[in-house]
């Protein structure tokens, strides 16, 4: 048994792993019952499993949970503040940044990371490039770019960067 301690969505979680090969995605979904992060390709190619680890975007399907001992993990379930949506979540709704919804949690987490990292800019092409690791089979890319632009507007990006620090 391998002891693992993570802070997940602000709550300290201690888990005993039976297998060192357990990915962060499987730990979140199967052991911690946080099913917002989706298992798409399981190869790091689609971005459906994107979460923030210590404020940085990662594909949870590629990260071994054991390598993240002591880390802080934020999933889609940890973004909202009670009933108040995170600005990126609200922007995705306002700008139709989703269709079927399967990729939406990963898209939102990637957008939060992109803004927090200060990499979004004001050019939709730059946003598309920064979000290129997150695929949407429905083709909601225009709404996704608009949502990211709206969420970071008027100082929201700076506030998100301060919150992540």
Coordinates of N, CA and C in Angstrom, one line a residue:
X1 N 0.8 -1.2 0.0 CA 0.0 0.0 0.0 C 0.9 1.2 0.0
X2 N 0.5 2.2 -0.8 CA 1.3 3.4 -1.0 C 0.4 4.6 -0.5
X3 N 0.8 5.2 0.6 CA 0.0 6.4 1.1 C 0.2 7.6 0.2
X4 N -0.9 8.3 -0.1 CA -0.9 9.5 -0.9 C -1.7 10.5 -0.3
X5 N -1.2 11.7 -0.2 CA -1.9 12.9 0.3 C -2.0 14.0 -0.7
X6 N -3.3 14.3 -1.1 CA -3.5 15.4 -2.0 C -4.5 16.4 -1.5
X7 N -4.4 17.6 -1.9 CA -5.5 18.6 -1.6 C -6.3 18.6 -2.9
X8 N -7.6 18.2 -2.8 CA -8.4 18.1 -4.0 C -9.6 19.1 -3.7
X9 N -9.7 20.1 -4.6 CA -10.7 21.1 -4.5 C -10.8 21.7 -3.1
X10 N -9.6 21.9 -2.5 CA -9.5 22.6 -1.2 C -9.6 21.7 0.0
X11 N -9.8 20.4 -0.2 CA -10.0 19.4 0.9 C -8.8 18.4 0.8
X12 N -8.2 18.2 2.0 CA -7.1 17.3 2.1 C -7.7 15.9 2.0
X13 N -7.1 15.1 1.1 CA -7.6 13.7 0.9 C -6.4 12.8 1.1
X14 N -6.5 11.8 1.9 CA -5.5 10.8 2.1 C -6.0 9.5 1.6
X15 N -5.2 8.9 0.7 CA -5.6 7.7 0.0 C -4.5 6.7 0.1
X16 N -4.9 5.4 0.2 CA -3.9 4.3 0.1 C -4.0 3.7 -1.3
X17 N -3.0 3.7 -2.1 CA -3.0 3.1 -3.4 C -2.4 1.7 -3.3
X18 N -3.1 0.8 -4.0 CA -2.7 -0.6 -4.1 C -1.7 -0.8 -5.2
X19 N -1.7 0.1 -6.2 CA -0.9 0.0 -7.4 C -0.3 1.3 -7.7
X20 N 1.0 1.4 -7.9 CA 1.6 2.7 -8.2 C 1.3 3.2 -9.7
X21 N 0.6 2.4 -10.5 CA 0.3 2.7 -11.8 C -1.0 3.4 -12.0
X22 N -1.7 3.7 -10.9 CA -3.0 4.4 -10.9 C -2.8 5.8 -11.4
X23 N -3.6 6.2 -12.4 CA -3.5 7.6 -12.9 C -4.3 8.5 -12.0
X24 N -4.0 9.8 -12.1 CA -4.7 10.8 -11.4 C -6.2 10.7 -11.8
X25 N -6.5 10.6 -13.1 CA -7.8 10.5 -13.6 C -8.6 9.3 -12.9
X26 N -8.0 8.2 -12.9 CA -8.7 7.0 -12.3 C -8.9 7.2 -10.8
X27 N -7.9 7.8 -10.1 CA -8.0 8.1 -8.7 C -9.2 9.1 -8.5
X28 N -9.3 10.1 -9.3 CA -10.4 11.1 -9.1 C -11.7 10.5 -9.4
X29 N -11.8 9.7 -10.5 CA -13.1 9.2 -10.9 C -13.6 8.0 -10.1
X30 N -12.6 7.0 -9.9 CA -13.0 5.8 -9.2 C -12.9 5.7 -7.7
X31 N -11.9 6.4 -7.2 CA -11.7 6.4 -5.7 C -12.4 7.6 -5.0
X32 N -12.3 8.8 -5.6 CA -12.8 10.0 -5.0 C -14.2 10.4 -5.5
X33 N -14.7 9.6 -6.5 CA -16.0 9.8 -7.1 C -16.2 11.2 -7.6
X34 N -15.2 11.8 -8.2 CA -15.3 13.1 -8.9 C -15.3 12.8 -10.4
X35 N -16.4 12.7 -10.9 CA -16.6 12.2 -12.3 C -16.7 13.3 -13.3
X36 N -16.5 14.6 -12.9 CA -16.5 15.7 -13.9 C -15.4 15.6 -14.9
X37 N -14.2 15.2 -14.5 CA -13.1 15.0 -15.5 C -13.4 13.7 -16.3
X38 N -13.4 13.8 -17.6 CA -13.9 12.7 -18.4 C -12.7 11.9 -18.9
X39 N -13.0 10.6 -19.1 CA -12.0 9.7 -19.7 C -12.4 9.6 -21.2
X40 N -11.6 10.3 -22.0 CA -11.9 10.3 -23.5 C -11.0 9.3 -24.2
X41 N -9.8 9.7 -24.5 CA -8.9 8.9 -25.3 C -8.0 8.0 -24.4
X42 N -7.8 8.5 -23.1 CA -6.9 7.8 -22.2 C -5.4 7.8 -22.7
X43 N -5.1 8.7 -23.6 CA -3.7 8.8 -24.1 C -3.2 10.2 -24.1
X44 N -3.9 11.2 -23.5 CA -3.5 12.6 -23.5 C -3.6 13.3 -24.8
X45 N -4.5 12.8 -25.6 CA -4.7 13.5 -26.9 C -5.9 14.3 -27.1
X46 N -6.9 14.2 -26.1 CA -8.2 14.9 -26.3 C -8.4 16.0 -25.3
X47 N -7.8 15.9 -24.2 CA -7.9 17.0 -23.2 C -9.2 16.9 -22.3
X48 N -10.0 15.9 -22.5 CA -11.3 15.8 -21.7 C -11.0 15.6 -20.2
X49 N -9.8 15.2 -19.9 CA -9.4 14.9 -18.5 C -8.6 16.1 -17.8
X50 N -8.6 17.2 -18.5 CA -7.7 18.3 -18.0 C -8.2 18.8 -16.6
X51 N -7.2 18.9 -15.7 CA -7.4 19.4 -14.4 C -6.2 20.3 -14.1
X52 N -6.3 21.1 -13.0 CA -5.2 21.9 -12.6 C -4.5 21.3 -11.4
X53 N -3.2 21.1 -11.5 CA -2.3 20.6 -10.5 C -1.4 21.7 -10.1
X54 N -1.5 22.2 -8.9 CA -0.7 23.4 -8.4 C -0.8 24.5 -9.4
X55 N -2.1 24.7 -9.9 CA -2.4 25.8 -10.7 C -2.0 25.7 -12.2
X56 N -1.4 24.5 -12.6 CA -1.0 24.3 -14.0 C -1.9 23.2 -14.6
X57 N -2.2 23.4 -15.9 CA -3.0 22.4 -16.6 C -2.2 21.1 -16.9
X58 N -2.9 20.0 -16.6 CA -2.3 18.7 -17.0 C -3.4 17.8 -17.5
X59 N -3.0 16.8 -18.2 CA -3.9 15.7 -18.6 C -3.9 14.7 -17.5
X60 N -5.0 14.5 -16.8 CA -5.0 13.6 -15.6 C -4.8 12.2 -16.0
X61 N -5.1 11.8 -17.3 CA -4.9 10.4 -17.7 C -3.4 10.1 -17.9
X62 N -2.6 11.1 -18.0 CA -1.1 10.8 -18.2 C -0.3 10.9 -16.9
X63 N -0.9 11.4 -15.8 CA -0.2 11.7 -14.6 C -0.4 10.5 -13.6
X64 N 0.7 9.9 -13.1 CA 0.6 8.9 -12.1 C 0.3 9.6 -10.8
X65 N -0.8 9.1 -10.1 CA -1.2 9.8 -8.9 C -0.1 9.8 -7.8
X66 N 0.7 8.7 -7.8 CA 1.7 8.6 -6.8 C 2.8 9.7 -6.9
X67 N 2.9 10.2 -8.2 CA 3.9 11.3 -8.4 C 3.5 12.6 -7.9
X68 N 2.2 12.7 -7.5 CA 1.6 14.0 -7.1 C 1.4 14.2 -5.6
X69 N 2.1 13.3 -4.9 CA 1.9 13.4 -3.4 C 2.2 14.8 -2.9
X70 N 1.3 15.4 -2.2 CA 1.4 16.7 -1.6 C 0.9 17.8 -2.5
X71 N 0.5 17.5 -3.7 CA 0.0 18.5 -4.7 C -1.4 19.0 -4.4
X72 N -1.7 20.1 -5.0 CA -3.1 20.6 -4.9 C -3.7 20.4 -6.3
X73 N -4.9 19.8 -6.3 CA -5.6 19.5 -7.5 C -6.9 20.2 -7.5
X74 N -7.2 20.8 -8.7 CA -8.5 21.4 -8.8 C -9.2 20.8 -10.0
X75 N -10.4 20.3 -9.8 CA -11.2 19.7 -10.8 C -12.4 20.6 -11.1
X76 N -13.2 20.3 -12.1 CA -14.3 21.1 -12.5 C -15.3 21.2 -11.3
X77 N -15.3 20.2 -10.5 CA -16.2 20.3 -9.3 C -15.8 21.3 -8.3
X78 N -14.5 21.7 -8.3 CA -14.0 22.7 -7.4 C -14.0 24.1 -7.9
X79 N -14.5 24.4 -9.0 CA -14.4 25.8 -9.6 C -15.5 26.7 -9.0
X80 N -16.7 26.3 -9.0 CA -17.8 27.1 -8.5 C -17.6 27.4 -7.0
X81 N -18.2 28.5 -6.6 CA -18.2 28.9 -5.2 C -19.6 28.8 -4.7
X82 N -20.0 27.6 -4.2 CA -21.4 27.3 -3.9 C -22.2 27.4 -5.1
X83 N -23.2 28.3 -5.1 CA -24.1 28.4 -6.3 C -23.5 29.4 -7.3
X84 N -22.5 30.1 -7.0 CA -21.9 31.1 -7.9 C -20.9 30.4 -8.8
X85 N -21.2 30.5 -10.1 CA -20.3 29.9 -11.1 C -19.0 30.7 -11.2
X86 N -18.0 29.9 -11.5 CA -16.7 30.6 -11.8 C -16.9 31.4 -13.1
X87 N -16.2 32.5 -13.3 CA -16.4 33.3 -14.5 C -16.2 32.6 -15.8
X88 N -15.4 31.6 -15.8 CA -15.2 30.8 -17.1 C -16.5 30.0 -17.3
X89 N -17.0 29.4 -16.2 CA -18.2 28.5 -16.4 C -19.3 29.4 -16.9
X90 N -19.5 30.6 -16.3 CA -20.6 31.5 -16.7 C -20.4 31.9 -18.1
X91 N -19.2 32.2 -18.5 CA -18.9 32.6 -19.9 C -19.2 31.5 -20.9
X92 N -18.9 30.3 -20.6 CA -19.2 29.1 -21.5 C -20.7 29.1 -21.7
X93 N -21.5 29.3 -20.7 CA -23.0 29.3 -20.8 C -23.4 30.5 -21.7
X94 N -22.9 31.6 -21.4 CA -23.3 32.9 -22.1 C -22.9 32.8 -23.5
X95 N -21.8 32.2 -23.9 CA -21.3 32.2 -25.3 C -21.5 30.9 -26.0
X96 N -22.3 30.0 -25.5 CA -22.6 28.7 -26.1 C -21.3 28.0 -26.4
X97 N -20.4 27.9 -25.4 CA -19.1 27.2 -25.5 C -19.2 25.7 -25.4
X98 N -20.3 25.1 -25.6 CA -20.4 23.7 -25.6 C -21.7 23.2 -26.3
X99 N -21.7 22.0 -26.7 CA -22.9 21.4 -27.3 C -23.2 20.1 -26.6
X100 N -22.5 19.0 -26.8 CA -22.9 17.8 -26.1 C -22.5 17.8 -24.7
X101 N -21.4 18.6 -24.4 CA -21.0 18.7 -23.0 C -19.9 17.7 -22.6
X102 N -19.6 16.7 -23.3 CA -18.6 15.8 -22.9 C -17.2 16.4 -22.7
X103 N -16.8 17.3 -23.6 CA -15.4 17.9 -23.4 C -15.5 19.1 -22.6
X104 N -16.6 19.6 -22.2 CA -16.8 20.9 -21.5 C -15.9 21.0 -20.2
X105 N -16.0 20.0 -19.3 CA -15.1 20.2 -18.1 C -13.7 20.4 -18.4
X106 N -13.1 19.6 -19.4 CA -11.7 19.8 -19.7 C -11.5 21.1 -20.4
X107 N -12.4 21.5 -21.3 CA -12.3 22.8 -21.9 C -12.2 23.9 -20.9
X108 N -13.2 23.9 -20.0 CA -13.2 24.9 -18.9 C -12.0 24.9 -18.1
X109 N -11.5 23.8 -17.7 CA -10.3 23.7 -16.9 C -9.1 24.2 -17.6
X110 N -9.0 23.9 -18.9 CA -7.9 24.4 -19.7 C -8.0 25.9 -19.9
X111 N -9.2 26.4 -20.1 CA -9.4 27.9 -20.2 C -9.0 28.6 -18.9
X112 N -9.4 28.0 -17.8 CA -9.0 28.6 -16.5 C -7.4 28.6 -16.4
X113 N -6.8 27.5 -16.8 CA -5.4 27.5 -16.7 C -4.7 28.4 -17.7
X114 N -5.2 28.5 -18.9 CA -4.7 29.4 -19.9 C -4.8 30.9 -19.4
X115 N -5.9 31.3 -18.8 CA -6.0 32.6 -18.3 C -5.1 32.8 -17.1
X116 N -5.1 31.9 -16.2 CA -4.3 32.0 -15.0 C -2.8 32.1 -15.4
X117 N -2.4 31.4 -16.4 CA -1.0 31.4 -16.8 C -0.7 32.7 -17.6
X118 N -1.7 33.5 -17.9 CA -1.5 34.8 -18.6 C -1.2 34.6 -20.1
X119 N -1.6 33.4 -20.6 CA -1.3 33.1 -22.0 C -2.5 33.3 -23.0
X120 N -3.6 33.7 -22.5 CA -4.8 33.8 -23.4 C -4.7 34.9 -24.4
X121 N -4.3 36.1 -23.9 CA -4.2 37.3 -24.8 C -5.6 37.7 -25.3
X122 N -5.7 38.5 -26.3 CA -6.9 39.0 -26.8 C -7.2 38.6 -28.2
X123 N -6.4 37.7 -28.8 CA -6.5 37.3 -30.1 C -7.2 35.9 -30.1
X124 N -8.3 35.7 -30.7 CA -8.9 34.4 -30.7 C -8.0 33.3 -31.3
X125 N -7.1 33.6 -32.2 CA -6.2 32.6 -32.7 C -5.2 32.1 -31.7
X126 N -4.8 33.1 -30.8 CA -3.9 32.7 -29.7 C -4.6 31.8 -28.7
X127 N -5.9 32.1 -28.5 CA -6.6 31.3 -27.6 C -6.8 29.9 -28.2
X128 N -7.1 29.8 -29.4 CA -7.3 28.5 -30.1 C -6.0 27.7 -30.0
X129 N -4.8 28.4 -30.2 CA -3.5 27.7 -30.1 C -3.3 27.2 -28.7
X130 N -3.6 28.1 -27.7 CA -3.4 27.7 -26.3 C -4.3 26.6 -25.8
X131 N -5.4 26.4 -26.5 CA -6.4 25.4 -26.1 C -6.3 24.2 -27.1
X132 N -5.3 24.1 -27.9 CA -5.3 23.1 -29.0 C -5.2 21.7 -28.5
X133 N -4.9 21.5 -27.2 CA -4.8 20.1 -26.7 C -6.2 19.7 -26.2
X134 N -7.2 20.5 -26.4 CA -8.6 20.1 -26.0 C -9.4 20.0 -27.2
X135 N -9.9 18.8 -27.5 CA -10.7 18.6 -28.7 C -12.2 18.7 -28.4
X136 N -12.9 19.2 -29.4 CA -14.4 19.2 -29.3 C -14.9 18.6 -30.6
X137 N -15.5 17.4 -30.4 CA -16.0 16.7 -31.6 C -17.2 17.4 -32.2
X138 N -17.9 18.2 -31.4 CA -19.1 18.9 -31.9 C -18.7 20.2 -32.7
X139 N -17.5 20.7 -32.5 CA -17.1 21.9 -33.2 C -17.5 23.2 -32.5
X140 N -17.6 23.3 -31.2 CA -18.0 24.5 -30.5 C -16.9 25.5 -30.3
X141 N -15.9 25.4 -31.2 CA -14.6 26.2 -31.0 C -14.9 27.7 -31.0
X142 N -15.8 28.2 -31.8 CA -16.1 29.7 -31.8 C -16.6 30.1 -30.5
X143 N -17.6 29.4 -29.9 CA -18.1 29.8 -28.6 C -17.1 29.6 -27.5
X144 N -16.2 28.6 -27.6 CA -15.2 28.4 -26.6 C -14.2 29.6 -26.6
X145 N -13.8 30.1 -27.8 CA -12.9 31.2 -27.9 C -13.6 32.5 -27.4
X146 N -14.8 32.7 -27.7 CA -15.6 33.8 -27.2 C -15.7 33.8 -25.7
X147 N -15.9 32.6 -25.2 CA -16.1 32.5 -23.7 C -14.8 32.8 -23.0
X148 N -13.7 32.4 -23.5 CA -12.4 32.6 -22.9 C -12.1 34.1 -23.0
X149 N -12.4 34.8 -24.1 CA -12.2 36.2 -24.2 C -13.0 37.0 -23.2
X150 N -14.3 36.6 -23.1 CA -15.2 37.2 -22.2 C -14.8 37.0 -20.7
X151 N -14.4 35.8 -20.4 CA -14.0 35.5 -19.0 C -12.8 36.3 -18.5
X152 N -11.9 36.5 -19.4 CA -10.7 37.2 -19.0 C -10.8 38.7 -19.1
X153 N -11.9 39.2 -19.7 CA -12.1 40.6 -19.9 C -12.2 41.4 -18.6
X154 N -12.0 42.7 -18.7 CA -12.2 43.6 -17.6 C -11.6 43.2 -16.3
X155 N -10.3 42.7 -16.4 CA -9.6 42.3 -15.1 C -9.8 40.9 -14.6
X156 N -10.8 40.2 -15.2 CA -11.0 38.8 -14.6 C -9.8 37.9 -14.7
X157 N -9.0 38.1 -15.8 CA -7.8 37.3 -15.9 C -6.8 37.6 -14.8
X158 N -6.6 38.9 -14.5 CA -5.7 39.2 -13.4 C -6.2 38.7 -12.1
X159 N -7.6 38.7 -11.8 CA -8.1 38.2 -10.6 C -7.9 36.7 -10.5
X160 N -8.1 36.0 -11.6 CA -7.9 34.5 -11.6 C -6.4 34.2 -11.4
X161 N -5.5 35.0 -11.9 CA -4.1 34.8 -11.6 C -3.8 35.0 -10.2
X162 N -4.4 36.0 -9.5 CA -4.1 36.2 -8.1 C -4.7 35.1 -7.3
X163 N -5.9 34.6 -7.7 CA -6.6 33.5 -6.9 C -5.7 32.2 -7.0
X164 N -5.0 32.0 -8.1 CA -4.2 30.8 -8.3 C -2.9 30.9 -7.5
X165 N -2.5 32.1 -7.2 CA -1.2 32.2 -6.6 C -1.3 31.9 -5.1

